[in-house]
Every structure is written in C-alpha cells, then in structure tokens.
Coordinates of C-alpha atoms and ligand atoms in Angstrom, one line a residue:
M1 CA 0.0 0.0 0.0
R2 CA 1.2 3.5 -0.8
N3 CA -0.1 6.9 0.1
F4 CA 0.2 9.9 -2.2
I5 CA 0.3 12.9 0.2
S6 CA 3.1 15.1 -1.0
M7 CA 5.5 15.4 -4.0
K8 CA 8.3 15.4 -1.4
E9 CA 7.8 11.6 -1.1
F10 CA 8.9 10.8 -4.7
D11 CA 12.3 11.2 -6.3
R12 CA 13.0 11.8 -10.0
E13 CA 13.1 8.1 -11.0
E14 CA 9.9 7.3 -9.1
I15 CA 8.1 10.2 -10.8
L16 CA 9.2 9.1 -14.2
E17 CA 8.0 5.5 -13.4
I18 CA 4.6 6.8 -12.4
L19 CA 4.4 8.7 -15.7
K20 CA 5.4 5.5 -17.5
R21 CA 2.6 3.5 -15.8
A22 CA 0.2 6.2 -16.9
E23 CA 1.4 6.1 -20.4
E24 CA 1.0 2.3 -20.5
L25 CA -2.5 2.6 -19.2
E26 CA -3.4 5.3 -21.7
K27 CA -2.3 3.0 -24.5
D28 CA -3.8 -0.1 -23.1
P29 CA -6.6 0.5 -20.5
K30 CA -6.7 -2.3 -18.1
Q31 CA -10.4 -2.8 -17.2
E32 CA -9.7 -5.4 -14.6
L33 CA -6.7 -3.8 -12.8
I34 CA -8.6 -3.0 -9.6
H35 CA -11.3 -5.5 -10.0
N36 CA -14.1 -5.0 -7.4
K37 CA -12.2 -2.8 -5.1
I38 CA -14.1 0.2 -3.7
A39 CA -12.7 3.7 -3.8
A40 CA -14.1 6.4 -1.5
T41 CA -14.0 10.0 -2.9
L42 CA -14.3 12.3 0.1
F43 CA -14.5 15.9 -1.2
F44 CA -14.8 18.4 1.6
E45 CA -14.1 21.2 -1.0
P46 CA -15.6 21.9 -4.4
S47 CA -14.1 20.0 -7.4
T48 CA -15.0 19.3 -11.0
R49 CA -12.0 17.8 -12.7
T50 CA -10.2 16.1 -9.9
R51 CA -13.3 14.3 -8.5
L52 CA -14.7 13.4 -11.9
S53 CA -11.4 12.3 -13.4
F54 CA -10.6 10.1 -10.3
T55 CA -14.1 8.6 -10.7
S56 CA -13.6 8.0 -14.4
A57 CA -10.2 6.5 -13.6
C58 CA -11.8 4.2 -11.1
F59 CA -14.4 3.0 -13.5
R60 CA -11.9 2.5 -16.3
I61 CA -9.8 0.1 -14.1
G62 CA -12.7 -1.8 -12.6
A63 CA -13.1 -0.1 -9.2
K64 CA -16.4 0.9 -7.7
V65 CA -16.8 4.4 -6.2
L66 CA -18.7 5.8 -3.2
G67 CA -18.3 9.1 -1.5
F68 CA -19.5 12.7 -1.3
D69 CA -18.9 15.9 -3.2
S70 CA -19.7 18.4 -0.4
P71 CA -19.4 18.2 3.4
D72 CA -22.9 19.7 3.8
A73 CA -24.7 16.4 3.8
T74 CA -22.2 14.6 6.0
S75 CA -21.6 14.3 9.8
L76 CA -19.0 17.0 9.6
K77 CA -22.1 19.2 10.0
K78 CA -22.8 17.5 13.3
G79 CA -19.2 18.1 14.4
E80 CA -17.6 14.8 13.5
S81 CA -13.8 14.9 13.4
L82 CA -11.8 14.0 10.3
R83 CA -10.1 11.3 12.4
D84 CA -13.4 9.6 13.0
T85 CA -14.6 10.0 9.4
I86 CA -11.4 8.4 8.1
K87 CA -11.5 5.5 10.6
M88 CA -15.0 4.7 9.6
I89 CA -14.5 4.9 5.9
N90 CA -11.7 2.4 6.4
G91 CA -14.5 -0.1 7.0
Y92 CA -16.4 0.8 3.8
S93 CA -13.7 1.1 1.1
D94 CA -10.2 0.0 0.0
I95 CA -8.7 3.4 -0.8
V96 CA -9.5 7.0 0.1
I97 CA -9.2 9.9 -2.4
M98 CA -9.7 13.1 -0.3
R99 CA -9.8 16.8 -0.8
H100 CA -9.9 18.9 2.3
L101 CA -9.8 22.6 3.1
R102 CA -7.1 22.4 5.8
D103 CA -3.4 22.3 5.1
G104 CA -1.9 19.0 6.3
A105 CA -5.3 17.2 6.3
A106 CA -4.0 14.5 4.0
K107 CA -0.9 13.8 6.1
F108 CA -3.1 13.6 9.1
A109 CA -5.5 11.2 7.3
G110 CA -2.6 9.1 6.2
D111 CA -1.5 8.6 9.7
V112 CA -5.0 7.7 10.9
S113 CA -5.9 5.3 8.1
D114 CA -5.0 1.7 7.4
I115 CA -6.0 2.0 3.8
P116 CA -4.1 4.2 1.2
I117 CA -4.9 7.9 1.1
I118 CA -4.5 9.9 -2.1
N119 CA -4.4 13.6 -1.5
A120 CA -6.7 15.4 -4.0
G121 CA -5.7 18.8 -2.5
D122 CA -5.3 19.9 1.1
G123 CA -5.9 23.5 1.6
A124 CA -3.2 25.7 0.1
N125 CA -0.7 23.0 0.7
E126 CA -0.3 20.3 -2.0
H127 CA -2.1 18.6 -4.9
P128 CA 0.1 15.7 -6.1
S129 CA -2.3 14.2 -8.6
Q130 CA -2.5 17.5 -10.4
T131 CA 1.3 17.7 -10.4
L132 CA 1.7 14.3 -11.9
L133 CA -0.7 15.1 -14.7
D134 CA 1.1 18.5 -15.2
L135 CA 4.4 16.6 -15.5
Y136 CA 2.8 14.0 -17.8
T137 CA 1.6 16.9 -20.1
I138 CA 4.9 18.6 -20.1
K139 CA 6.8 15.4 -20.8
K140 CA 4.4 14.5 -23.7
E141 CA 5.1 17.9 -25.2
F142 CA 8.8 18.3 -24.7
G143 CA 9.9 14.7 -24.4
T144 CA 11.7 15.6 -21.2
L145 CA 11.3 17.3 -17.9
D146 CA 14.9 18.6 -17.9
G147 CA 16.3 21.9 -19.2
L148 CA 13.0 23.8 -19.1
V149 CA 12.2 27.3 -18.0
T150 CA 8.9 27.4 -16.1
A151 CA 7.0 30.5 -15.2
F152 CA 4.4 30.2 -12.5
V153 CA 1.9 33.1 -12.8
G154 CA -0.9 34.2 -10.4
D155 CA -1.6 33.1 -6.9
L156 CA 1.6 31.4 -5.8
K157 CA 0.9 31.8 -2.1
Y158 CA -2.4 29.9 -1.9
G159 CA -2.1 27.8 -5.1
R160 CA -1.4 24.3 -4.0
T161 CA -0.8 23.1 -7.5
V162 CA 2.1 25.5 -7.8
H163 CA 3.6 24.2 -4.5
S164 CA 3.5 20.6 -5.6
L165 CA 4.7 21.3 -9.1
A166 CA 7.6 23.4 -8.0
K167 CA 8.7 20.7 -5.5
A168 CA 8.4 18.0 -8.2
L169 CA 10.1 20.0 -11.0
S170 CA 13.0 20.9 -8.7
K171 CA 14.0 17.2 -8.8
F172 CA 14.8 17.6 -12.5
Q173 CA 17.5 19.7 -14.1
C174 CA 15.4 22.8 -14.4
K175 CA 16.9 25.7 -16.2
K176 CA 15.1 28.3 -14.3
F177 CA 11.9 29.1 -12.4
Y178 CA 10.2 32.4 -12.6
F179 CA 7.6 33.2 -10.0
V180 CA 5.3 35.9 -11.4
A181 CA 3.0 37.4 -8.7
P182 CA 2.2 40.5 -6.8
D183 CA 4.1 40.7 -3.5
E184 CA 1.0 39.6 -1.5
L185 CA 0.7 36.4 -3.4
Q186 CA 4.4 35.4 -4.0
I187 CA 5.7 31.9 -3.6
T188 CA 6.2 30.5 -0.1
K189 CA 9.5 30.8 1.8
E190 CA 9.6 27.0 2.2
I191 CA 9.8 26.6 -1.6
I192 CA 12.4 29.3 -2.0
D193 CA 14.5 27.8 0.7
E194 CA 14.3 24.4 -1.0
L195 CA 15.4 25.9 -4.4
E196 CA 18.2 27.7 -2.6
E197 CA 19.4 24.5 -1.0
K198 CA 19.3 22.7 -4.4
G199 CA 21.0 25.5 -6.1
I200 CA 18.2 26.0 -8.7
E201 CA 18.0 29.3 -10.4
Y202 CA 14.9 31.3 -9.8
E203 CA 13.6 34.8 -9.9
L204 CA 10.6 36.6 -8.4
V205 CA 9.0 39.1 -10.7
D206 CA 5.7 40.9 -10.9
D207 CA 5.2 41.0 -14.7
Y208 CA 5.3 38.2 -17.2
K209 CA 5.8 40.3 -20.3
E210 CA 9.5 40.8 -20.0
I211 CA 10.3 37.2 -19.4
L212 CA 8.0 35.6 -22.0
K213 CA 10.7 35.1 -24.6
E214 CA 12.6 32.7 -22.3
V215 CA 9.7 30.6 -21.1
D216 CA 8.9 27.0 -22.1
V217 CA 6.0 26.4 -19.7
L218 CA 3.7 29.2 -18.7
Y219 CA 1.8 27.8 -15.7
M220 CA -1.2 30.1 -15.2
T221 CA -3.3 30.0 -12.0
R222 CA -6.4 31.5 -10.7
I223 CA -6.4 33.9 -7.7
Q224 CA -7.8 31.7 -4.9
R225 CA -10.6 33.8 -3.6
E226 CA -11.8 31.3 -1.0
R227 CA -8.4 31.3 0.8
F228 CA -8.1 35.1 1.3
E229 CA -8.4 36.4 4.9
K230 CA -9.4 39.9 3.5
P231 CA -12.0 40.0 0.7
E232 CA -10.8 43.6 -0.2
L233 CA -7.4 42.2 -1.1
Y234 CA -9.0 39.6 -3.4
E235 CA -10.9 42.4 -5.1
K236 CA -7.7 44.4 -5.6
L237 CA -5.7 41.5 -7.0
K238 CA -8.3 39.3 -8.8
D239 CA -7.5 40.4 -12.3
V240 CA -3.8 41.2 -11.9
Y241 CA -2.7 39.0 -14.8
I242 CA -4.9 38.4 -17.9
I243 CA -3.2 36.8 -20.9
S244 CA -4.7 36.9 -24.3
K245 CA -3.7 36.6 -28.0
D246 CA -2.6 40.2 -27.8
T247 CA -0.2 39.7 -24.9
I248 CA 1.1 36.3 -26.0
L249 CA 1.2 35.7 -29.7
G250 CA 4.5 36.7 -31.4
K251 CA 5.9 37.5 -28.0
C252 CA 6.8 34.1 -26.7
K253 CA 8.8 31.0 -27.9
E254 CA 7.2 29.2 -30.8
N255 CA 6.8 26.1 -28.7
M256 CA 5.8 27.6 -25.4
I257 CA 2.9 25.8 -23.8
I258 CA 0.3 27.4 -21.5
L259 CA -0.9 25.1 -18.7
H260 CA -3.6 25.9 -16.1
P261 CA -4.9 23.4 -13.5
L262 CA -8.3 25.0 -14.1
P263 CA -10.9 26.3 -13.3
R264 CA -9.8 29.6 -15.0
V265 CA -11.6 32.7 -14.0
N266 CA -10.4 35.7 -16.1
E267 CA -6.7 35.0 -16.3
I268 CA -6.7 33.3 -19.8
N269 CA -8.8 35.0 -22.4
I270 CA -10.7 32.4 -24.4
D271 CA -9.2 33.8 -27.6
L272 CA -6.1 31.8 -26.8
D273 CA -8.0 28.5 -26.6
D274 CA -7.6 27.7 -30.3
T275 CA -3.8 28.5 -30.4
K276 CA -1.1 25.9 -30.4
H277 CA 0.1 27.2 -27.1
A278 CA -3.1 26.3 -25.2
L279 CA -2.7 22.9 -23.6
Y280 CA -5.0 23.2 -20.6
F281 CA -7.9 21.0 -21.9
K282 CA -5.4 18.3 -23.0
Q283 CA -3.8 18.7 -19.6
A284 CA -7.2 18.1 -17.8
K285 CA -7.8 15.0 -20.0
N286 CA -4.4 13.6 -19.0
G287 CA -5.7 13.4 -15.4
V288 CA -7.5 10.2 -16.2
P289 CA -4.5 7.9 -17.0
I290 CA -2.4 9.5 -14.3
R291 CA -5.1 8.9 -11.7
E292 CA -5.5 5.3 -12.9
A293 CA -1.8 4.8 -12.4
M294 CA -1.9 6.4 -8.9
I295 CA -4.7 4.2 -7.8
G296 CA -3.0 1.1 -9.2
I297 CA 0.3 1.9 -7.5
A298 CA -1.5 2.8 -4.2
L299 CA -3.2 -0.6 -4.1
D300 CA 0.0 -2.5 -5.2
K301 CA -1.5 -3.5 -8.5
L302 CA 1.1 -1.6 -10.4
N303 CA 4.7 -1.5 -9.5
I304 CA 7.3 1.3 -9.3
N305 CA 10.7 0.8 -7.7
Y306 CA 9.9 2.9 -4.7
K307 CA 12.9 3.5 -2.4
E308 CA 12.0 4.0 1.3
K309 CA 13.3 7.5 2.2
E310 CA 15.3 8.3 5.3
K311 CA 12.9 9.4 8.0
N312 CA 13.5 12.8 9.5
E313 CA 13.7 13.2 13.2
I314 CA 10.4 13.8 14.8
I315 CA 9.9 15.6 18.1
F316 CA 6.7 16.2 20.1
S317 CA 6.1 19.6 21.5
K318 CA 3.2 21.3 23.2
E319 CA 5.0 24.6 23.4
Q320 CA 6.1 25.0 19.8
V321 CA 3.0 25.0 17.7
C322 CA 2.4 25.6 14.0
E323 CA 1.6 29.2 13.3
N324 CA -0.4 28.5 10.2
H325 CA -4.0 29.3 11.1
N326 CA -5.3 26.9 8.5
C327 CA -3.2 24.0 9.6
I328 CA -5.1 20.8 10.5
T329 CA -3.4 20.9 13.9
K330 CA -5.7 23.8 14.7
F331 CA -8.9 21.8 14.0
E332 CA -8.1 18.2 15.0
Q333 CA -6.5 16.6 18.1
T334 CA -3.0 15.7 17.0
D335 CA 0.1 14.6 18.8
N336 CA 2.0 17.9 18.1
K337 CA 4.6 16.4 15.9
I338 CA 7.5 18.6 14.6
E339 CA 9.8 17.4 11.9
I340 CA 13.5 18.4 12.0
I341 CA 15.0 18.9 8.6
N342 CA 18.6 20.2 8.3
G343 CA 18.4 21.5 11.8
K344 CA 15.2 23.5 11.1
K345 CA 11.8 22.7 12.6
F346 CA 8.7 22.2 10.4
C347 CA 5.1 21.3 11.2
Y348 CA 4.9 17.6 10.5
Y349 CA 1.4 18.1 9.0
C350 CA 1.4 21.2 6.8
G351 CA 5.2 21.6 6.3
R352 CA 5.3 25.2 7.5
E353 CA 8.5 26.2 9.2
I354 CA 8.2 26.7 12.9
K355 CA 10.3 29.7 14.0
K356 CA 9.7 30.0 17.7
Ligands
NCD1 C1 -7.0 23.3 -8.6 C2 -7.2 23.0 -7.2 O1 -8.2 22.5 -6.7 O2 -6.2 23.3 -6.4 N1 -8.0 22.7 -9.4 C3 -7.9 21.4 -9.8 O3 -7.8 20.5 -9.0 N2 -7.8 21.2 -11.1 C4 -6.7 24.7 -8.9 C5 -7.7 25.7 -8.4 O4 -8.7 25.4 -7.8 O5 -7.5 26.9 -8.7

C-alpha cells in the first residue's frame, strides 16, 4: 500500500516511473486492474476535474466508487472529526481519495488510516495528482522534464498546484523558475529555501511580459478567492494577470505551452484556446490515465521501484506549535509532531517552518 500525500515523497526516477505507468494505461486501458475494489472519494471542498477524473479513472480500471462531493450532507455538519470520518471509511472502502480545506489534512488522514490515502488537494498545501498530470503533459510535449524554463503566474501563495509542481520539477534539471506574482501572493518561503538548497536558479518578478521570450512552460493559476483572509485584497488582485492573444502571440517562444490546472476565472482569455500554445484542456484529460496509475500503485496492483526515504527526526512539543492558522493541527486533536530537517523545525502536517 502506498499513500500519495506530497510530492516530497517521490524522487526523479519514481516520478518518471509513475508517468510511464500512466502512459502504458493510456495505450492499453486495463479494465480489470482494480477489479471489485471500492474507492471512497471524500471531497470536503468543491471540485469538478479532480473528482470526476478520479471517478472516471476508477471506472476504467474496474473499481467501484462511493463518496460525497460536499461536506454539507455529512456528519461534519454535526461536528464529526476528520479522524473519525477516516476511521469509519476504512471499513467501507479500500482506498480514500480526499480533498480537504485544511493544510496538512492529507498527512493527518494518512496517519490515521489503514488503507491508502490519495491527497486530492489539502488547503493551500499540496495537490500531487494535479502535479503528476502536469508533468505528464509537459513530458508529452517536450519529451523531457529537464532543461526547461517554467514561469508560475498568479496566486503562488495559496495555489497548492504550484507548490506541488515546484517541488516536483525541482527534482529535475530545471533551467530556471520564474515566480510571477504581486508581493502579496508570492511563492512561499519553504519553496524558496528548497530551491536555494538545491542551487536551482529562480527569480521573483511581478510581470510576465519581459520574461515571456525565455519561457517553455507558462503555468497560469487562478487567484484563490476562498483562501483570502481579507476580501478587499482579493478584489484588488483578482485580475492582476490576464493573458490573451494580444499579450502572448509573437511575444513568446514558438513552442511555449500554456498550462492551467483549471478552473480559470479571467486569467486566460478564451481567444487563446484555439492557439497551439493552449494545452489546458489536454492537460485536464491527462488526469485520467495519471489517476488510474496512482490508484493502481497505491493498491499495489502496479509496480514502481519505490525507495524508502530516510525518515526525518520527529519531536513532540506542546510549546512550539504551528503558526499556520489553516493547519489541520488547529482543528483536530493531533500529537503535536514537529519534523526536524537540516536543523530547522517544520510542522509535520502542513510543512510550514516553525520559527519559535
Ligand atoms: C486546482 C485545485 O483544486 O487546487 N484545481 C484542480 O484541481 N484542477 C486549482 C484551483 O482550484 O485553482
């Protein structure tokens, strides 16, 4: 059994093997791969693509699906904890695919569960299945994940797809990362520190226009309205970047691709949809074989040469607590675990550095 919680868990070779399994399934769909297993899709947050493509993936490999697409009709409304929900679902299904609004919820669920957990997005933290399909799309287009310049544009603070993709791409020989965002929505310190440690070239900028000529992958994102503490700030920033034929055509590399995890709001004008640069709908379609592969691997029906990673030191502390107000530790009873990495302290659940 294997969980998919964070892109931190997979190295370069393992990622390439997952993509290979997806490619094999796309060529030769294996109807009986997960015969008669039951997958639970627990979506505590809205979703269109992720839930439906996971469901489609389950059907295509022979699994049955149960679950919910909104917490409103569940016992969460009566005050049930995530711990209890997961414990109970363990008796009803063979694998859990979960989206939750709290950062670190997937890690927490993984610790509580005896069946595999696939993180379908935990708050602003991570979204590994989106990343794997992003990588699958990039690799299909360029034939490689090495040597590319990637520009992440939009809400890099709250965009979990950006966090997972930056972590994953940093395991390859990236040429450069550009993080294009207004100051208020720039990329997290944790990611910057990781890039610094790995010696990967990156630059923080607030406009995409000057860098466009260098970019291979333009990764657009929506401003994540639901995660803002101050609605006025969302109103100020919501349309900060809008790309269109006017701003892109003739100004970028011939083979630059535009990706977007979707949903888009205003950031990509529909006039770009029929250009060769627009890959976002293909990208969404690629979610199906990727998710088939993830479920197959999680349930040990498909193999990758996974190497157990060295475990970081864990300490338990009631005094030093995570300062992230959206961390799962603020909403569930946990054992106050802190992970020590290179002498620094991090919340075991949401990965935020603990300074105090
Ligand atoms: C993304 C998500 O949920 O993080 N959507 C998706 O899964 N395709 C991006 C977003 O909501 O902006």
